[in-house]
Amino acid sequence: MKNIIAFFFCLLILSPKLSAQPNYIDSLKNELKTAQNDTVRMVLYSLLSFGYQQSNYDSALFYSQKQFQLAQQLDYELDQAYALDNIGYNMYYLSNPRALKILLMGVKIAENQNSERKVLPEKYWNETIYYDTEALS
């Protein structure tokens, strides 16, 4: 349980390279327009959510909700937990009283050992913030 809480806490810490720079956000949006598959879209939604955190929580929430929807469609349970963590984080900063409930839903999914049966393919790991070693240090 402590590892899971530590994992989610680390996810809340932004990597310095993901500050909400307009060029970075614009390039992610352009990539999203041409994305060929749902897995790439899910990763881009994740990055857009992080790109908007600290500057526009409404947009960050929007993209984290899109990330969650695709994680559900793709049946990536750990990514669902991760997206719920992002949703809860953004809801918290928007003073939404459901934030804690959403965060705990993510923890519940992550605690389930079966959630690791289908995970994001390794080729996408370097593109996703929760596998970025700089973000976790």
Tab-separated table of N, CA, C and O in Angstrom:
chain	number	residue	atom	x	y	z
A	1	MET	N	0.821	-1.189	0.000
A	1	MET	CA	0.000	0.000	0.000
A	1	MET	C	0.871	1.261	0.000
A	1	MET	O	0.583	2.195	-0.700
A	2	LYS	N	1.947	1.241	0.801
A	2	LYS	CA	2.840	2.396	0.846
A	2	LYS	C	3.471	2.651	-0.515
A	2	LYS	O	3.632	3.793	-0.924
A	3	ASN	N	3.833	1.562	-1.224
A	3	ASN	CA	4.429	1.715	-2.557
A	3	ASN	C	3.450	2.338	-3.531
A	3	ASN	O	3.830	3.178	-4.352
A	4	ILE	N	2.192	1.943	-3.433
A	4	ILE	CA	1.185	2.489	-4.336
A	4	ILE	C	0.972	3.965	-4.049
A	4	ILE	O	0.912	4.788	-4.969
A	5	ILE	N	0.888	4.323	-2.775
A	5	ILE	CA	0.713	5.729	-2.419
A	5	ILE	C	1.926	6.541	-2.859
A	5	ILE	O	1.792	7.631	-3.412
A	6	ALA	N	3.110	6.001	-2.658
A	6	ALA	CA	4.326	6.690	-3.103
A	6	ALA	C	4.339	6.839	-4.614
A	6	ALA	O	4.723	7.887	-5.144
A	7	PHE	N	3.890	5.803	-5.324
A	7	PHE	CA	3.829	5.853	-6.783
A	7	PHE	C	2.915	6.990	-7.237
A	7	PHE	O	3.284	7.806	-8.067
A	8	PHE	N	1.709	7.060	-6.642
A	8	PHE	CA	0.779	8.103	-7.038
A	8	PHE	C	1.275	9.482	-6.630
A	8	PHE	O	1.070	10.456	-7.347
A	9	PHE	N	1.957	9.586	-5.503
A	9	PHE	CA	2.518	10.865	-5.100
A	9	PHE	C	3.562	11.329	-6.116
A	9	PHE	O	3.583	12.490	-6.507
A	10	CYS	N	4.388	10.400	-6.557
A	10	CYS	CA	5.414	10.741	-7.548
A	10	CYS	C	4.781	11.194	-8.864
A	10	CYS	O	5.336	12.042	-9.559
A	11	LEU	N	3.637	10.636	-9.183
A	11	LEU	CA	2.965	11.027	-10.418
A	11	LEU	C	2.502	12.474	-10.383
A	11	LEU	O	2.364	13.112	-11.424
A	12	LEU	N	2.279	12.983	-9.182
A	12	LEU	CA	1.801	14.352	-9.047
A	12	LEU	C	2.906	15.387	-9.239
A	12	LEU	O	2.628	16.560	-9.437
A	13	ILE	N	4.136	14.938	-9.173
A	13	ILE	CA	5.263	15.852	-9.318
A	13	ILE	C	5.584	15.992	-10.797
A	13	ILE	O	5.857	15.019	-11.478
A	14	LEU	N	5.549	17.187	-11.259
A	14	LEU	CA	5.792	17.422	-12.685
A	14	LEU	C	7.275	17.435	-13.006
A	14	LEU	O	8.087	17.960	-12.266
A	15	SER	N	7.579	16.921	-14.138
A	15	SER	CA	8.928	17.011	-14.658
A	15	SER	C	9.152	18.441	-15.159
A	15	SER	O	8.279	19.016	-15.794
A	16	PRO	N	10.304	19.028	-14.910
A	16	PRO	CA	10.556	20.386	-15.383
A	16	PRO	C	10.411	20.536	-16.894
A	16	PRO	O	10.037	21.580	-17.380
A	17	LYS	N	10.682	19.476	-17.628
A	17	LYS	CA	10.598	19.593	-19.083
A	17	LYS	C	9.164	19.635	-19.584
A	17	LYS	O	8.928	19.861	-20.757
A	18	LEU	N	8.183	19.427	-18.677
A	18	LEU	CA	6.786	19.429	-19.089
A	18	LEU	C	6.043	20.672	-18.632
A	18	LEU	O	4.848	20.639	-18.448
A	19	SER	N	6.753	21.758	-18.433
A	19	SER	CA	6.048	22.976	-18.085
A	19	SER	C	5.162	23.372	-19.264
A	19	SER	O	5.417	22.999	-20.395
A	20	ALA	N	4.120	24.116	-18.972
A	20	ALA	CA	3.108	24.403	-19.990
A	20	ALA	C	3.602	25.448	-20.988
A	20	ALA	O	3.134	26.572	-21.042
A	21	GLN	N	4.531	25.075	-21.791
A	21	GLN	CA	5.050	25.944	-22.823
A	21	GLN	C	4.140	25.846	-24.037
A	21	GLN	O	3.804	24.748	-24.476
A	22	PRO	N	3.733	26.994	-24.601
A	22	PRO	CA	2.807	26.974	-25.733
A	22	PRO	C	3.293	26.108	-26.899
A	22	PRO	O	2.504	25.382	-27.492
A	23	ASN	N	4.568	26.171	-27.226
A	23	ASN	CA	5.076	25.373	-28.344
A	23	ASN	C	4.954	23.878	-28.061
A	23	ASN	O	4.633	23.095	-28.959
A	24	TYR	N	5.214	23.488	-26.839
A	24	TYR	CA	5.112	22.086	-26.448
A	24	TYR	C	3.664	21.615	-26.560
A	24	TYR	O	3.385	20.571	-27.139
A	25	ILE	N	2.745	22.393	-26.022
A	25	ILE	CA	1.324	22.059	-26.077
A	25	ILE	C	0.856	21.996	-27.527
A	25	ILE	O	0.156	21.056	-27.933
A	26	ASP	N	1.234	22.992	-28.310
A	26	ASP	CA	0.822	23.015	-29.717
A	26	ASP	C	1.347	21.812	-30.485
A	26	ASP	O	0.634	21.226	-31.303
A	27	SER	N	2.583	21.424	-30.201
A	27	SER	CA	3.139	20.271	-30.918
A	27	SER	C	2.415	18.984	-30.524
A	27	SER	O	2.178	18.118	-31.372
A	28	LEU	N	2.040	18.862	-29.260
A	28	LEU	CA	1.280	17.687	-28.830
A	28	LEU	C	-0.092	17.653	-29.495
A	28	LEU	O	-0.565	16.597	-29.936
A	29	LYS	N	-0.736	18.807	-29.589
A	29	LYS	CA	-2.048	18.871	-30.244
A	29	LYS	C	-1.941	18.511	-31.722
A	29	LYS	O	-2.828	17.841	-32.267
A	30	ASN	N	-0.873	18.962	-32.361
A	30	ASN	CA	-0.666	18.603	-33.776
A	30	ASN	C	-0.436	17.107	-33.934
A	30	ASN	O	-0.946	16.488	-34.879
A	31	GLU	N	0.333	16.530	-33.032
A	31	GLU	CA	0.544	15.076	-33.076
A	31	GLU	C	-0.772	14.334	-32.868
A	31	GLU	O	-1.017	13.308	-33.507
A	32	LEU	N	-1.611	14.860	-31.999
A	32	LEU	CA	-2.899	14.232	-31.715
A	32	LEU	C	-3.779	14.188	-32.968
A	32	LEU	O	-4.468	13.199	-33.212
A	33	LYS	N	-3.724	15.245	-33.772
A	33	LYS	CA	-4.524	15.306	-35.003
A	33	LYS	C	-4.134	14.219	-35.994
A	33	LYS	O	-4.967	13.762	-36.766
A	34	THR	N	-2.874	13.825	-35.962
A	34	THR	CA	-2.393	12.836	-36.946
A	34	THR	C	-2.145	11.457	-36.343
A	34	THR	O	-1.660	10.573	-37.042
A	35	ALA	N	-2.477	11.291	-35.064
A	35	ALA	CA	-2.230	10.005	-34.395
A	35	ALA	C	-2.989	8.889	-35.103
A	35	ALA	O	-4.163	9.035	-35.437
A	36	GLN	N	-2.296	7.779	-35.320
A	36	GLN	CA	-2.854	6.675	-36.096
A	36	GLN	C	-3.555	5.617	-35.253
A	36	GLN	O	-4.278	4.798	-35.798
A	37	ASN	N	-3.316	5.610	-33.940
A	37	ASN	CA	-3.969	4.583	-33.123
A	37	ASN	C	-4.316	5.131	-31.741
A	37	ASN	O	-3.824	6.173	-31.310
A	38	ASP	N	-5.190	4.394	-31.062
A	38	ASP	CA	-5.695	4.843	-29.765
A	38	ASP	C	-4.632	4.855	-28.678
A	38	ASP	O	-4.687	5.679	-27.769
A	39	THR	N	-3.674	3.965	-28.758
A	39	THR	CA	-2.623	3.943	-27.741
A	39	THR	C	-1.798	5.224	-27.807
A	39	THR	O	-1.500	5.830	-26.774
A	40	VAL	N	-1.464	5.658	-29.004
A	40	VAL	CA	-0.725	6.912	-29.167
A	40	VAL	C	-1.573	8.073	-28.663
A	40	VAL	O	-1.071	8.964	-27.965
A	41	ARG	N	-2.865	8.066	-28.979
A	41	ARG	CA	-3.758	9.122	-28.500
A	41	ARG	C	-3.795	9.152	-26.965
A	41	ARG	O	-3.757	10.225	-26.365
A	42	MET	N	-3.858	7.985	-26.353
A	42	MET	CA	-3.887	7.927	-24.891
A	42	MET	C	-2.621	8.548	-24.294
A	42	MET	O	-2.682	9.316	-23.333
A	43	VAL	N	-1.474	8.221	-24.857
A	43	VAL	CA	-0.210	8.783	-24.385
A	43	VAL	C	-0.203	10.301	-24.581
A	43	VAL	O	0.204	11.055	-23.680
A	44	LEU	N	-0.681	10.771	-25.721
A	44	LEU	CA	-0.714	12.214	-25.984
A	44	LEU	C	-1.676	12.930	-25.036
A	44	LEU	O	-1.371	14.025	-24.559
A	45	TYR	N	-2.822	12.318	-24.742
A	45	TYR	CA	-3.735	12.912	-23.765
A	45	TYR	C	-3.057	13.030	-22.402
A	45	TYR	O	-3.207	14.038	-21.704
A	46	SER	N	-2.303	12.027	-22.022
A	46	SER	CA	-1.572	12.057	-20.764
A	46	SER	C	-0.581	13.219	-20.742
A	46	SER	O	-0.497	13.981	-19.772
A	47	LEU	N	0.181	13.359	-21.811
A	47	LEU	CA	1.177	14.428	-21.889
A	47	LEU	C	0.522	15.804	-21.925
A	47	LEU	O	1.028	16.757	-21.323
A	48	LEU	N	-0.610	15.924	-22.633
A	48	LEU	CA	-1.330	17.199	-22.661
A	48	LEU	C	-1.865	17.551	-21.277
A	48	LEU	O	-1.805	18.714	-20.860
A	49	SER	N	-2.368	16.555	-20.572
A	49	SER	CA	-2.851	16.801	-19.221
A	49	SER	C	-1.728	17.362	-18.351
A	49	SER	O	-1.905	18.366	-17.658
A	50	PHE	N	-0.568	16.736	-18.401
A	50	PHE	CA	0.568	17.236	-17.625
A	50	PHE	C	1.049	18.587	-18.126
A	50	PHE	O	1.485	19.422	-17.345
A	51	GLY	N	0.983	18.788	-19.422
A	51	GLY	CA	1.410	20.073	-19.971
A	51	GLY	C	0.565	21.231	-19.480
A	51	GLY	O	1.053	22.349	-19.312
A	52	TYR	N	-0.701	20.971	-19.242
A	52	TYR	CA	-1.609	22.026	-18.784
A	52	TYR	C	-1.655	22.183	-17.264
A	52	TYR	O	-2.134	23.198	-16.763
A	53	GLN	N	-1.168	21.196	-16.528
A	53	GLN	CA	-1.200	21.328	-15.074
A	53	GLN	C	-0.361	22.519	-14.647
A	53	GLN	O	0.644	22.831	-15.253
A	54	GLN	N	-0.780	23.152	-13.614
A	54	GLN	CA	-0.169	24.355	-13.050
A	54	GLN	C	-0.561	25.621	-13.814
A	54	GLN	O	-0.282	26.715	-13.345
A	55	SER	N	-1.184	25.494	-14.984
A	55	SER	CA	-1.560	26.703	-15.718
A	55	SER	C	-3.038	26.721	-16.087
A	55	SER	O	-3.641	27.784	-16.133
A	56	ASN	N	-3.619	25.556	-16.356
A	56	ASN	CA	-5.023	25.507	-16.771
A	56	ASN	C	-5.601	24.158	-16.350
A	56	ASN	O	-5.583	23.197	-17.112
A	57	TYR	N	-6.121	24.101	-15.142
A	57	TYR	CA	-6.617	22.830	-14.600
A	57	TYR	C	-7.848	22.314	-15.352
A	57	TYR	O	-8.063	21.114	-15.417
A	58	ASP	N	-8.647	23.218	-15.908
A	58	ASP	CA	-9.798	22.763	-16.698
A	58	ASP	C	-9.337	21.956	-17.913
A	58	ASP	O	-9.879	20.895	-18.210
A	59	SER	N	-8.339	22.466	-18.619
A	59	SER	CA	-7.815	21.745	-19.780
A	59	SER	C	-7.112	20.466	-19.359
A	59	SER	O	-7.254	19.427	-20.010
A	60	ALA	N	-6.376	20.532	-18.269
A	60	ALA	CA	-5.697	19.333	-17.763
A	60	ALA	C	-6.730	18.264	-17.408
A	60	ALA	O	-6.545	17.079	-17.726
A	61	LEU	N	-7.829	18.671	-16.792
A	61	LEU	CA	-8.894	17.728	-16.454
A	61	LEU	C	-9.519	17.142	-17.712
A	61	LEU	O	-9.744	15.929	-17.802
A	62	PHE	N	-9.770	17.975	-18.700
A	62	PHE	CA	-10.352	17.514	-19.959
A	62	PHE	C	-9.495	16.410	-20.585
A	62	PHE	O	-9.995	15.354	-20.962
A	63	TYR	N	-8.192	16.654	-20.680
A	63	TYR	CA	-7.312	15.678	-21.324
A	63	TYR	C	-7.111	14.427	-20.466
A	63	TYR	O	-6.963	13.325	-20.999
A	64	SER	N	-7.121	14.578	-19.154
A	64	SER	CA	-6.996	13.376	-18.316
A	64	SER	C	-8.267	12.524	-18.398
A	64	SER	O	-8.193	11.295	-18.331
A	65	GLN	N	-9.427	13.152	-18.586
A	65	GLN	CA	-10.660	12.390	-18.779
A	65	GLN	C	-10.630	11.639	-20.116
A	65	GLN	O	-11.075	10.486	-20.203
A	66	LYS	N	-10.107	12.275	-21.147
A	66	LYS	CA	-9.941	11.602	-22.444
A	66	LYS	C	-8.983	10.420	-22.301
A	66	LYS	O	-9.203	9.347	-22.862
A	67	GLN	N	-7.910	10.630	-21.547
A	67	GLN	CA	-6.940	9.564	-21.284
A	67	GLN	C	-7.635	8.385	-20.606
A	67	GLN	O	-7.430	7.224	-20.988
A	68	PHE	N	-8.469	8.663	-19.619
A	68	PHE	CA	-9.180	7.607	-18.901
A	68	PHE	C	-10.123	6.845	-19.832
A	68	PHE	O	-10.182	5.613	-19.792
A	69	GLN	N	-10.854	7.557	-20.669
A	69	GLN	CA	-11.781	6.906	-21.604
A	69	GLN	C	-11.048	5.926	-22.519
A	69	GLN	O	-11.508	4.796	-22.738
A	70	LEU	N	-9.913	6.348	-23.045
A	70	LEU	CA	-9.155	5.448	-23.925
A	70	LEU	C	-8.542	4.294	-23.150
A	70	LEU	O	-8.496	3.162	-23.652
A	71	ALA	N	-8.078	4.541	-21.948
A	71	ALA	CA	-7.529	3.455	-21.128
A	71	ALA	C	-8.607	2.407	-20.868
A	71	ALA	O	-8.326	1.203	-20.880
A	72	GLN	N	-9.842	2.850	-20.664
A	72	GLN	CA	-10.945	1.908	-20.491
A	72	GLN	C	-11.195	1.110	-21.772
A	72	GLN	O	-11.345	-0.104	-21.730
A	73	GLN	N	-11.247	1.802	-22.895
A	73	GLN	CA	-11.488	1.134	-24.181
A	73	GLN	C	-10.412	0.107	-24.482
A	73	GLN	O	-10.693	-0.970	-25.010
A	74	LEU	N	-9.171	0.452	-24.146
A	74	LEU	CA	-8.040	-0.433	-24.425
A	74	LEU	C	-7.850	-1.486	-23.337
A	74	LEU	O	-7.006	-2.370	-23.480
A	75	ASP	N	-8.589	-1.367	-22.260
A	75	ASP	CA	-8.528	-2.294	-21.126
A	75	ASP	C	-7.152	-2.298	-20.459
A	75	ASP	O	-6.660	-3.325	-20.016
A	76	TYR	N	-6.530	-1.122	-20.381
A	76	TYR	CA	-5.270	-0.955	-19.668
A	76	TYR	C	-5.609	-0.461	-18.258
A	76	TYR	O	-5.766	0.735	-18.027
A	77	GLU	N	-5.730	-1.393	-17.324
A	77	GLU	CA	-6.204	-1.027	-15.991
A	77	GLU	C	-5.235	-0.123	-15.236
A	77	GLU	O	-5.673	0.799	-14.538
A	78	LEU	N	-3.938	-0.353	-15.352
A	78	LEU	CA	-2.996	0.535	-14.659
A	78	LEU	C	-3.060	1.948	-15.233
A	78	LEU	O	-2.905	2.930	-14.501
A	79	ASP	N	-3.298	2.052	-16.516
A	79	ASP	CA	-3.439	3.380	-17.119
A	79	ASP	C	-4.755	4.029	-16.711
A	79	ASP	O	-4.840	5.247	-16.621
A	80	GLN	N	-5.762	3.214	-16.443
A	80	GLN	CA	-7.004	3.753	-15.890
A	80	GLN	C	-6.732	4.346	-14.509
A	80	GLN	O	-7.186	5.458	-14.199
A	81	ALA	N	-5.980	3.617	-13.693
A	81	ALA	CA	-5.629	4.109	-12.358
A	81	ALA	C	-4.828	5.404	-12.458
A	81	ALA	O	-5.074	6.364	-11.719
A	82	TYR	N	-3.889	5.428	-13.374
A	82	TYR	CA	-3.057	6.610	-13.579
A	82	TYR	C	-3.907	7.800	-14.031
A	82	TYR	O	-3.760	8.914	-13.528
A	83	ALA	N	-4.825	7.556	-14.958
A	83	ALA	CA	-5.695	8.629	-15.441
A	83	ALA	C	-6.606	9.129	-14.319
A	83	ALA	O	-6.831	10.341	-14.187
A	84	LEU	N	-7.125	8.216	-13.509
A	84	LEU	CA	-7.955	8.629	-12.369
A	84	LEU	C	-7.152	9.479	-11.390
A	84	LEU	O	-7.672	10.433	-10.797
A	85	ASP	N	-5.880	9.149	-11.224
A	85	ASP	CA	-4.995	9.959	-10.384
A	85	ASP	C	-4.891	11.374	-10.952
A	85	ASP	O	-4.999	12.359	-10.222
A	86	ASN	N	-4.708	11.471	-12.259
A	86	ASN	CA	-4.640	12.791	-12.907
A	86	ASN	C	-5.958	13.541	-12.772
A	86	ASN	O	-5.976	14.745	-12.493
A	87	ILE	N	-7.070	12.838	-12.970
A	87	ILE	CA	-8.388	13.462	-12.850
A	87	ILE	C	-8.592	13.991	-11.429
A	87	ILE	O	-9.002	15.140	-11.237
A	88	GLY	N	-8.304	13.154	-10.448
A	88	GLY	CA	-8.460	13.567	-9.054
A	88	GLY	C	-7.586	14.747	-8.696
A	88	GLY	O	-8.020	15.675	-7.994
A	89	TYR	N	-6.363	14.734	-9.173
A	89	TYR	CA	-5.430	15.844	-8.918
A	89	TYR	C	-5.993	17.151	-9.466
A	89	TYR	O	-6.024	18.173	-8.774
A	90	ASN	N	-6.463	17.113	-10.702
A	90	ASN	CA	-6.998	18.329	-11.311
A	90	ASN	C	-8.311	18.758	-10.654
A	90	ASN	O	-8.546	19.949	-10.475
A	91	MET	N	-9.141	17.797	-10.280
A	91	MET	CA	-10.377	18.129	-9.578
A	91	MET	C	-10.085	18.795	-8.234
A	91	MET	O	-10.789	19.730	-7.829
A	92	TYR	N	-9.062	18.312	-7.565
A	92	TYR	CA	-8.674	18.903	-6.282
A	92	TYR	C	-8.365	20.395	-6.455
A	92	TYR	O	-8.824	21.229	-5.676
A	93	TYR	N	-7.583	20.723	-7.474
A	93	TYR	CA	-7.208	22.113	-7.690
A	93	TYR	C	-8.348	22.954	-8.251
A	93	TYR	O	-8.289	24.180	-8.234
A	94	LEU	N	-9.392	22.297	-8.724
A	94	LEU	CA	-10.600	23.000	-9.154
A	94	LEU	C	-11.654	23.015	-8.041
A	94	LEU	O	-12.794	23.392	-8.266
A	95	SER	N	-11.255	22.579	-6.842
A	95	SER	CA	-12.118	22.542	-5.658
A	95	SER	C	-13.358	21.670	-5.858
A	95	SER	O	-14.433	21.968	-5.346
A	96	ASN	N	-13.192	20.594	-6.587
A	96	ASN	CA	-14.288	19.659	-6.807
A	96	ASN	C	-14.325	18.682	-5.630
A	96	ASN	O	-13.336	18.006	-5.356
A	97	PRO	N	-15.458	18.576	-4.941
A	97	PRO	CA	-15.523	17.706	-3.772
A	97	PRO	C	-15.395	16.214	-4.089
A	97	PRO	O	-15.174	15.410	-3.186
A	98	ARG	N	-15.484	15.820	-5.346
A	98	ARG	CA	-15.352	14.413	-5.729
A	98	ARG	C	-13.901	13.992	-5.928
A	98	ARG	O	-13.618	12.837	-6.233
A	99	ALA	N	-12.961	14.898	-5.761
A	99	ALA	CA	-11.549	14.616	-6.044
A	99	ALA	C	-11.031	13.406	-5.275
A	99	ALA	O	-10.416	12.505	-5.856
A	100	LEU	N	-11.271	13.379	-3.970
A	100	LEU	CA	-10.766	12.268	-3.150
A	100	LEU	C	-11.376	10.942	-3.596
A	100	LEU	O	-10.678	9.929	-3.682
A	101	LYS	N	-12.650	10.936	-3.895
A	101	LYS	CA	-13.320	9.713	-4.346
A	101	LYS	C	-12.667	9.177	-5.623
A	101	LYS	O	-12.405	7.982	-5.756
A	102	ILE	N	-12.367	10.074	-6.550
A	102	ILE	CA	-11.735	9.679	-7.815
A	102	ILE	C	-10.332	9.138	-7.555
A	102	ILE	O	-9.931	8.117	-8.117
A	103	LEU	N	-9.568	9.831	-6.707
A	103	LEU	CA	-8.221	9.360	-6.373
A	103	LEU	C	-8.259	7.963	-5.759
A	103	LEU	O	-7.447	7.097	-6.100
A	104	LEU	N	-9.196	7.738	-4.858
A	104	LEU	CA	-9.304	6.425	-4.209
A	104	LEU	C	-9.745	5.338	-5.192
A	104	LEU	O	-9.350	4.179	-5.048
A	105	MET	N	-10.541	5.702	-6.189
A	105	MET	CA	-10.901	4.733	-7.228
A	105	MET	C	-9.644	4.270	-7.972
A	105	MET	O	-9.478	3.089	-8.278
A	106	GLY	N	-8.745	5.216	-8.246
A	106	GLY	CA	-7.482	4.873	-8.902
A	106	GLY	C	-6.621	3.971	-8.049
A	106	GLY	O	-6.026	3.013	-8.541
A	107	VAL	N	-6.564	4.255	-6.757
A	107	VAL	CA	-5.786	3.423	-5.840
A	107	VAL	C	-6.361	2.009	-5.805
A	107	VAL	O	-5.620	1.020	-5.835
A	108	LYS	N	-7.667	1.898	-5.775
A	108	LYS	CA	-8.313	0.577	-5.736
A	108	LYS	C	-7.951	-0.252	-6.969
A	108	LYS	O	-7.640	-1.433	-6.859
A	109	ILE	N	-7.960	0.380	-8.134
A	109	ILE	CA	-7.577	-0.328	-9.359
A	109	ILE	C	-6.118	-0.755	-9.285
A	109	ILE	O	-5.766	-1.885	-9.614
A	110	ALA	N	-5.253	0.158	-8.839
A	110	ALA	CA	-3.816	-0.136	-8.780
A	110	ALA	C	-3.497	-1.241	-7.783
A	110	ALA	O	-2.541	-2.002	-7.976
A	111	GLU	N	-4.274	-1.349	-6.729
A	111	GLU	CA	-4.035	-2.388	-5.720
A	111	GLU	C	-4.407	-3.784	-6.224
A	111	GLU	O	-3.896	-4.772	-5.708
A	112	ASN	N	-5.262	-3.855	-7.193
A	112	ASN	CA	-5.691	-5.140	-7.736
A	112	ASN	C	-4.540	-5.772	-8.529
A	112	ASN	O	-4.062	-5.189	-9.498
A	113	GLN	N	-4.116	-6.954	-8.119
A	113	GLN	CA	-2.993	-7.616	-8.796
A	113	GLN	C	-3.301	-7.933	-10.250
A	113	GLN	O	-2.396	-7.982	-11.081
A	114	ASN	N	-4.550	-8.126	-10.582
A	114	ASN	CA	-4.924	-8.424	-11.963
A	114	ASN	C	-4.790	-7.217	-12.885
A	114	ASN	O	-4.848	-7.358	-14.104
A	115	SER	N	-4.616	-6.032	-12.307
A	115	SER	CA	-4.503	-4.836	-13.133
A	115	SER	C	-3.227	-4.838	-13.974
A	115	SER	O	-3.113	-4.077	-14.930
A	116	GLU	N	-2.309	-5.716	-13.648
A	116	GLU	CA	-1.054	-5.788	-14.392
A	116	GLU	C	-1.107	-6.798	-15.536
A	116	GLU	O	-0.118	-7.001	-16.228
A	117	ARG	N	-2.249	-7.400	-15.770
A	117	ARG	CA	-2.339	-8.436	-16.802
A	117	ARG	C	-2.195	-7.845	-18.210
A	117	ARG	O	-1.716	-8.504	-19.110
A	118	LYS	N	-2.632	-6.624	-18.399
A	118	LYS	CA	-2.504	-5.968	-19.703
A	118	LYS	C	-2.006	-4.554	-19.459
A	118	LYS	O	-2.701	-3.745	-18.862
A	119	VAL	N	-0.800	-4.276	-19.919
A	119	VAL	CA	-0.190	-2.970	-19.664
A	119	VAL	C	0.184	-2.305	-20.979
A	119	VAL	O	0.242	-2.943	-22.031
A	120	LEU	N	0.471	-1.031	-20.882
A	120	LEU	CA	0.901	-0.255	-22.030
A	120	LEU	C	2.121	-0.915	-22.662
A	120	LEU	O	3.079	-1.252	-21.968
A	121	PRO	N	2.109	-1.121	-23.979
A	121	PRO	CA	3.269	-1.739	-24.637
A	121	PRO	C	4.561	-0.957	-24.377
A	121	PRO	O	4.562	0.275	-24.318
A	122	GLU	N	5.629	-1.693	-24.239
A	122	GLU	CA	6.922	-1.107	-23.858
A	122	GLU	C	7.388	-0.006	-24.804
A	122	GLU	O	8.025	0.946	-24.380
A	123	LYS	N	7.053	-0.097	-26.076
A	123	LYS	CA	7.540	0.912	-27.030
A	123	LYS	C	7.011	2.312	-26.735
A	123	LYS	O	7.542	3.290	-27.216
A	124	TYR	N	5.962	2.415	-25.894
A	124	TYR	CA	5.397	3.716	-25.536
A	124	TYR	C	5.916	4.245	-24.206
A	124	TYR	O	5.606	5.364	-23.824
A	125	TRP	N	6.679	3.441	-23.478
A	125	TRP	CA	7.110	3.823	-22.142
A	125	TRP	C	7.871	5.130	-22.101
A	125	TRP	O	7.684	5.929	-21.198
A	126	ASN	N	8.753	5.357	-23.033
A	126	ASN	CA	9.569	6.581	-23.014
A	126	ASN	C	8.746	7.825	-23.294
A	126	ASN	O	9.181	8.930	-23.014
A	127	GLU	N	7.556	7.644	-23.856
A	127	GLU	CA	6.700	8.782	-24.167
A	127	GLU	C	5.756	9.137	-23.028
A	127	GLU	O	5.122	10.171	-23.051
A	128	THR	N	5.634	8.263	-22.044
A	128	THR	CA	4.663	8.447	-20.983
A	128	THR	C	5.361	8.906	-19.721
A	128	THR	O	6.357	8.340	-19.312
A	129	ILE	N	4.810	9.912	-19.096
A	129	ILE	CA	5.462	10.549	-17.950
A	129	ILE	C	5.680	9.595	-16.781
A	129	ILE	O	6.671	9.698	-16.096
A	130	TYR	N	4.801	8.637	-16.535
A	130	TYR	CA	5.001	7.815	-15.349
A	130	TYR	C	6.133	6.826	-15.491
A	130	TYR	O	6.493	6.158	-14.547
A	131	TYR	N	6.716	6.727	-16.662
A	131	TYR	CA	7.917	5.914	-16.846
A	131	TYR	C	9.162	6.780	-16.993
A	131	TYR	O	10.236	6.291	-17.207
A	132	ASP	N	9.021	8.105	-16.888
A	132	ASP	CA	10.116	9.042	-17.040
A	132	ASP	C	10.888	9.105	-15.724
A	132	ASP	O	10.366	9.559	-14.715
A	133	THR	N	12.133	8.680	-15.739
A	133	THR	CA	12.922	8.633	-14.498
A	133	THR	C	13.145	10.030	-13.933
A	133	THR	O	13.265	10.172	-12.716
A	134	GLU	N	13.218	11.065	-14.762
A	134	GLU	CA	13.401	12.407	-14.253
A	134	GLU	C	12.183	12.846	-13.439
A	134	GLU	O	12.321	13.554	-12.440
A	135	ALA	N	10.999	12.437	-13.847
A	135	ALA	CA	9.788	12.836	-13.140
A	135	ALA	C	9.677	12.142	-11.785
A	135	ALA	O	9.033	12.654	-10.887
A	136	LEU	N	10.292	10.993	-11.645
A	136	LEU	CA	10.190	10.239	-10.411
A	136	LEU	C	11.328	10.498	-9.439
A	136	LEU	O	11.355	9.947	-8.360
A	137	SER	N	12.264	11.340	-9.810
A	137	SER	CA	13.399	11.600	-8.912
A	137	SER	C	13.189	12.884	-8.114
A	137	SER	O	12.346	13.652	-8.346
